[in-house]
Amino acid sequence: MSFIRERTIETGNYIEIDIIPRTAAAEIAVKKSRKRKKEVCRPAQQNSNDRNSRRHLLWLFQGNFKKGDIYLTHTYKPKFKPLSIEQSKKDMENYLEKLRYQVKKEELPPIKYIYITEFSIDEETGNIKNIHHHMVIKNTLPMAILDDSWSRGRGKKKESLGIVQMSLIKSGDEGIVALANYFTKQSRWKKGKRRWSASRNLNRPFLTKDDHDRDYSKRKVETLALSNDGGEEFFRRKYKNYRITHIECKYYELTGWHIYLRAWRDSGDDEGGNN
């Protein structure tokens, strides 16, 4: 016996909805762990080559950042280039500690960020090379502080670690969705590796249980999937408080039609999460 399940991931103002066929046997296997709302577990491995890690990272982006937040790239001067991932991590920890000090000093909200370290491996020596960091951070601190804090030493001995490139996140194709896809694009990692880290105060993705299974039948899902608009008119009525930005219908020989939606709660923001 099979039925249609509506599975919703919610983080901040962002939701993803999967409308998928399920079998009774599969549902019994997970029934004991089903709750009305539960946090999606953070992947044990934060290596962005891992599919689950990439999807979790995508949820964090879309549920926490929006137009006007800041995208940064931190590079190194040749003499400061780290020889290990551990050293590069220490550089970022020191950087973030300086930012935390500044927001506390100015009585500003705590920093919220995601950063990812990108590097490649020299095939001849086995050493890391081309290491740098990409970061997205809530627009809390002035850009001058974000730039000045990427440094080592104090007073007259203070010296910049390298160049910090900064830009404001824009809406539309250049918005947070495009940036999240840039961070998680798998094809860019074949010759290198990426590791990511995020602040603990981000909105976390939740898997929500609802009572909408009865809204769908196998025939209903097939009709929506094969319609000219992929069910867009139906879903806009159903989720009237959300702005649907993506609908994807896929057919699998073993299970049938699956429908996947992305949407943002109407809140006056172009894209992204709460502050």
Tab-separated table of C-alpha atoms in Angstrom:
chain	number	residue	atom	x	y	z
A	1	MET	CA	0.000	0.000	0.000
A	2	SER	CA	1.318	3.459	-0.906
A	3	PHE	CA	0.226	7.039	-0.263
A	4	ILE	CA	1.447	10.597	-0.819
A	5	ARG	CA	3.423	12.383	1.895
A	6	GLU	CA	3.969	16.152	2.152
A	7	ARG	CA	7.372	16.782	3.770
A	8	THR	CA	8.227	20.367	4.785
A	9	ILE	CA	11.591	21.810	5.785
A	10	GLU	CA	11.305	25.236	7.426
A	11	THR	CA	14.077	27.658	8.351
A	12	GLY	CA	13.456	31.348	9.022
A	13	ASN	CA	11.150	32.685	6.292
A	14	TYR	CA	12.119	29.915	3.890
A	15	ILE	CA	10.396	26.566	3.268
A	16	GLU	CA	11.009	23.584	1.032
A	17	ILE	CA	8.168	21.180	0.333
A	18	ASP	CA	8.552	17.670	-1.051
A	19	ILE	CA	5.395	15.902	-2.184
A	20	ILE	CA	6.492	12.308	-2.526
A	21	PRO	CA	5.037	8.789	-2.704
A	22	ARG	CA	5.531	6.680	0.425
A	23	THR	CA	4.895	3.022	1.190
A	24	ALA	CA	3.281	1.817	4.408
A	25	ALA	CA	6.390	-0.235	5.207
A	26	ALA	CA	8.662	2.783	4.872
A	27	GLU	CA	6.375	4.869	7.064
A	28	ILE	CA	6.290	2.264	9.829
A	29	ALA	CA	10.101	2.265	9.870
A	30	VAL	CA	10.218	5.979	10.742
A	31	LYS	CA	6.920	6.379	12.598
A	32	LYS	CA	8.439	6.204	16.083
A	33	SER	CA	10.679	9.178	15.385
A	34	ARG	CA	8.042	11.418	13.820
A	35	LYS	CA	7.211	14.525	15.846
A	36	ARG	CA	5.147	17.591	15.104
A	37	LYS	CA	8.347	19.604	14.587
A	38	LYS	CA	11.958	18.484	14.947
A	39	GLU	CA	15.295	20.030	14.094
A	40	VAL	CA	17.095	18.601	11.103
A	41	CYS	CA	20.344	17.104	12.334
A	42	ARG	CA	23.490	18.903	11.289
A	43	PRO	CA	25.661	16.623	9.130
A	44	ALA	CA	28.493	14.996	11.061
A	45	GLN	CA	30.859	15.805	8.196
A	46	GLN	CA	31.021	19.417	7.095
A	47	ASN	CA	32.893	18.586	3.931
A	48	SER	CA	30.941	20.290	1.167
A	49	ASN	CA	31.547	17.360	-1.193
A	50	ASP	CA	29.002	15.474	0.898
A	51	ARG	CA	25.513	15.820	-0.604
A	52	ASN	CA	23.714	16.082	2.743
A	53	SER	CA	26.182	18.663	3.985
A	54	ARG	CA	25.627	20.785	0.878
A	55	ARG	CA	21.855	20.694	1.254
A	56	HIS	CA	22.046	21.580	4.955
A	57	LEU	CA	24.319	24.502	4.103
A	58	LEU	CA	21.816	25.658	1.482
A	59	TRP	CA	19.022	25.678	4.091
A	60	LEU	CA	21.145	27.780	6.454
A	61	PHE	CA	21.827	30.321	3.717
A	62	GLN	CA	18.233	30.655	2.670
A	63	GLY	CA	16.844	30.812	6.187
A	64	ASN	CA	19.202	33.444	7.578
A	65	PHE	CA	20.503	35.921	4.986
A	66	LYS	CA	18.925	38.410	2.630
A	67	LYS	CA	19.438	41.459	0.439
A	68	GLY	CA	21.802	43.941	2.094
A	69	ASP	CA	23.881	41.399	4.007
A	70	ILE	CA	27.574	41.158	3.169
A	71	TYR	CA	29.574	38.671	1.100
A	72	LEU	CA	33.338	38.607	1.758
A	73	THR	CA	36.391	36.822	0.368
A	74	HIS	CA	39.484	36.702	2.597
A	75	THR	CA	42.819	36.149	0.870
A	76	TYR	CA	46.396	35.887	2.150
A	77	LYS	CA	49.613	37.736	1.455
A	78	PRO	CA	52.319	35.235	0.406
A	79	LYS	CA	54.147	35.464	3.746
A	80	PHE	CA	50.970	34.748	5.717
A	81	LYS	CA	49.659	31.831	3.648
A	82	PRO	CA	48.921	28.982	6.090
A	83	LEU	CA	50.651	25.653	5.643
A	84	SER	CA	47.743	23.695	7.117
A	85	ILE	CA	43.953	23.787	7.393
A	86	GLU	CA	44.355	24.022	11.167
A	87	GLN	CA	46.298	27.279	10.846
A	88	SER	CA	43.728	28.765	8.469
A	89	LYS	CA	41.023	27.837	10.973
A	90	LYS	CA	42.921	29.676	13.714
A	91	ASP	CA	43.132	32.744	11.469
A	92	MET	CA	39.349	32.737	11.040
A	93	GLU	CA	38.737	32.119	14.748
A	94	ASN	CA	40.921	35.117	15.627
A	95	TYR	CA	39.090	37.201	13.018
A	96	LEU	CA	35.672	36.250	14.375
A	97	GLU	CA	36.784	36.940	17.946
A	98	LYS	CA	37.689	40.501	16.924
A	99	LEU	CA	34.256	40.944	15.347
A	100	ARG	CA	32.541	39.614	18.488
A	101	TYR	CA	34.502	42.123	20.561
A	102	GLN	CA	33.376	44.965	18.291
A	103	VAL	CA	29.649	44.123	18.432
A	104	LYS	CA	29.835	43.770	22.206
A	105	LYS	CA	31.659	47.101	22.486
A	106	GLU	CA	29.064	48.878	20.319
A	107	GLU	CA	26.124	46.987	21.916
A	108	LEU	CA	25.101	45.542	18.561
A	109	PRO	CA	23.356	42.200	17.879
A	110	PRO	CA	25.649	39.130	17.873
A	111	ILE	CA	27.271	38.333	14.545
A	112	LYS	CA	25.638	35.697	12.353
A	113	TYR	CA	27.771	34.138	9.648
A	114	ILE	CA	28.678	31.206	7.450
A	115	TYR	CA	32.144	30.802	6.037
A	116	ILE	CA	33.696	28.235	3.795
A	117	THR	CA	37.402	27.515	3.296
A	118	GLU	CA	38.489	26.648	-0.209
A	119	PHE	CA	41.855	25.187	-1.162
A	120	SER	CA	43.500	22.768	-3.540
A	121	ILE	CA	46.218	20.159	-3.147
A	122	ASP	CA	49.535	20.315	-4.945
A	123	GLU	CA	49.749	16.943	-6.691
A	124	GLU	CA	53.551	16.888	-6.541
A	125	THR	CA	54.163	17.948	-2.927
A	126	GLY	CA	50.843	17.110	-1.309
A	127	ASN	CA	50.756	20.587	0.278
A	128	ILE	CA	47.708	22.841	0.299
A	129	LYS	CA	47.687	25.848	-2.025
A	130	ASN	CA	45.397	28.651	-3.206
A	131	ILE	CA	43.720	28.742	0.208
A	132	HIS	CA	41.158	31.470	0.906
A	133	HIS	CA	37.843	31.939	2.697
A	134	HIS	CA	34.371	32.942	1.500
A	135	MET	CA	31.968	34.373	4.077
A	136	VAL	CA	28.421	35.671	4.333
A	137	ILE	CA	27.659	37.782	7.411
A	138	LYS	CA	24.674	39.789	8.619
A	139	ASN	CA	25.103	43.497	7.951
A	140	THR	CA	25.814	44.544	11.546
A	141	LEU	CA	29.337	45.973	11.530
A	142	PRO	CA	30.801	48.637	9.215
A	143	MET	CA	32.817	47.313	6.290
A	144	ALA	CA	35.886	49.174	7.562
A	145	ILE	CA	35.898	47.000	10.697
A	146	LEU	CA	35.358	43.819	8.674
A	147	ASP	CA	38.416	44.767	6.619
A	148	ASP	CA	40.641	46.005	9.451
A	149	SER	CA	40.030	42.912	11.596
A	150	TRP	CA	41.632	40.589	8.997
A	151	SER	CA	45.036	41.203	10.540
A	152	ARG	CA	47.727	39.900	12.848
A	153	GLY	CA	49.526	41.733	15.655
A	154	ARG	CA	48.680	44.925	17.527
A	155	GLY	CA	49.640	48.580	17.461
A	156	LYS	CA	52.643	49.349	15.287
A	157	LYS	CA	53.170	45.616	14.687
A	158	LYS	CA	49.672	45.144	13.288
A	159	GLU	CA	49.665	43.930	9.684
A	160	SER	CA	46.934	42.894	7.272
A	161	LEU	CA	46.817	39.171	6.456
A	162	GLY	CA	45.712	39.962	2.917
A	163	ILE	CA	42.954	41.512	0.849
A	164	VAL	CA	39.300	41.364	1.952
A	165	GLN	CA	36.909	41.727	-0.979
A	166	MET	CA	33.385	42.777	0.047
A	167	SER	CA	30.034	43.351	-1.625
A	168	LEU	CA	26.414	43.701	-0.557
A	169	ILE	CA	24.079	40.852	-1.434
A	170	LYS	CA	21.655	41.918	-4.126
A	171	SER	CA	18.176	40.688	-5.001
A	172	GLY	CA	17.049	38.571	-7.949
A	173	ASP	CA	19.561	36.410	-9.807
A	174	GLU	CA	22.418	37.948	-7.810
A	175	GLY	CA	20.690	37.387	-4.486
A	176	ILE	CA	21.160	34.924	-1.671
A	177	VAL	CA	19.880	31.951	-3.682
A	178	ALA	CA	22.488	32.495	-6.377
A	179	LEU	CA	25.172	32.978	-3.729
A	180	ALA	CA	24.134	29.823	-1.883
A	181	ASN	CA	24.318	27.888	-5.132
A	182	TYR	CA	27.770	29.363	-5.744
A	183	PHE	CA	28.937	28.100	-2.348
A	184	THR	CA	27.449	24.636	-2.875
A	185	LYS	CA	28.111	24.036	-6.566
A	186	GLN	CA	29.597	20.554	-6.654
A	187	SER	CA	31.416	20.838	-9.989
A	188	ARG	CA	33.754	23.484	-8.538
A	189	TRP	CA	35.196	21.054	-5.969
A	190	LYS	CA	36.602	18.276	-8.118
A	191	LYS	CA	40.198	19.508	-7.831
A	192	GLY	CA	39.893	20.968	-4.357
A	193	LYS	CA	38.116	20.684	-1.060
A	194	ARG	CA	35.897	22.957	0.969
A	195	ARG	CA	35.027	23.000	4.657
A	196	TRP	CA	32.376	25.215	6.179
A	197	SER	CA	31.514	26.628	9.553
A	198	ALA	CA	28.540	28.610	10.846
A	199	SER	CA	27.645	30.594	13.939
A	200	ARG	CA	25.474	28.785	16.466
A	201	ASN	CA	22.817	31.507	16.527
A	202	LEU	CA	21.536	30.860	12.990
A	203	ASN	CA	17.927	29.852	12.356
A	204	ARG	CA	18.095	26.071	12.072
A	205	PRO	CA	16.094	23.998	9.591
A	206	PHE	CA	13.135	22.090	11.024
A	207	LEU	CA	11.231	19.180	9.558
A	208	THR	CA	7.547	19.843	10.279
A	209	LYS	CA	4.772	17.293	10.447
A	210	ASP	CA	1.390	18.411	9.168
A	211	ASP	CA	-1.942	16.881	8.277
A	212	HIS	CA	-1.886	17.530	4.533
A	213	ASP	CA	-1.338	13.932	3.369
A	214	ARG	CA	-5.063	13.669	2.697
A	215	ASP	CA	-4.803	16.621	0.286
A	216	TYR	CA	-3.111	14.432	-2.293
A	217	SER	CA	-3.652	11.205	-4.137
A	218	LYS	CA	-1.405	9.577	-6.694
A	219	ARG	CA	-3.765	10.760	-9.439
A	220	LYS	CA	-3.857	14.317	-8.036
A	221	VAL	CA	-0.056	14.560	-7.995
A	222	GLU	CA	0.151	13.203	-11.532
A	223	THR	CA	-2.420	15.754	-12.725
A	224	LEU	CA	-0.495	18.612	-11.117
A	225	ALA	CA	2.843	17.411	-12.496
A	226	LEU	CA	1.502	17.098	-16.052
A	227	SER	CA	-0.379	20.415	-16.047
A	228	ASN	CA	0.944	23.289	-18.142
A	229	ASP	CA	2.112	25.245	-15.081
A	230	GLY	CA	3.371	22.277	-13.035
A	231	GLY	CA	0.635	22.907	-10.449
A	232	GLU	CA	1.655	26.528	-9.858
A	233	GLU	CA	-1.905	27.896	-9.694
A	234	PHE	CA	-2.924	25.178	-7.207
A	235	PHE	CA	0.092	25.726	-4.950
A	236	ARG	CA	-0.257	29.515	-4.971
A	237	ARG	CA	-3.798	29.104	-3.628
A	238	LYS	CA	-2.713	26.486	-1.110
A	239	TYR	CA	0.264	28.483	0.203
A	240	LYS	CA	-1.245	31.951	-0.142
A	241	ASN	CA	1.021	33.448	2.552
A	242	TYR	CA	4.154	32.379	0.683
A	243	ARG	CA	5.920	33.530	-2.459
A	244	ILE	CA	6.691	30.417	-4.510
A	245	THR	CA	9.963	30.792	-6.402
A	246	HIS	CA	10.541	27.290	-7.761
A	247	ILE	CA	8.469	24.236	-8.702
A	248	GLU	CA	10.069	21.064	-10.035
A	249	CYS	CA	8.259	17.888	-11.096
A	250	LYS	CA	10.201	14.646	-11.558
A	251	TYR	CA	9.059	11.180	-12.559
A	252	TYR	CA	10.701	8.012	-11.190
A	253	GLU	CA	9.841	4.609	-12.632
A	254	LEU	CA	9.757	2.890	-9.229
A	255	THR	CA	7.698	5.447	-7.297
A	256	GLY	CA	6.001	7.804	-9.770
A	257	TRP	CA	5.755	11.594	-9.682
A	258	HIS	CA	7.578	13.752	-7.102
A	259	ILE	CA	6.954	17.505	-6.750
A	260	TYR	CA	9.485	19.841	-5.132
A	261	LEU	CA	8.771	23.473	-4.157
A	262	ARG	CA	10.770	26.390	-2.752
A	263	ALA	CA	8.974	29.367	-1.209
A	264	TRP	CA	9.452	32.407	1.032
A	265	ARG	CA	7.010	33.652	3.638
A	266	ASP	CA	5.716	37.090	2.626
A	267	SER	CA	7.431	39.510	4.986
A	268	GLY	CA	8.532	42.459	2.879
A	269	ASP	CA	12.019	40.984	2.365
A	270	ASP	CA	13.247	40.140	-1.116
A	271	GLU	CA	14.882	36.903	-0.019
A	272	GLY	CA	16.437	35.349	3.031
A	273	GLY	CA	15.801	34.937	6.717
A	274	ASN	CA	15.012	36.896	9.798
A	275	ASN	CA	17.559	39.109	11.514
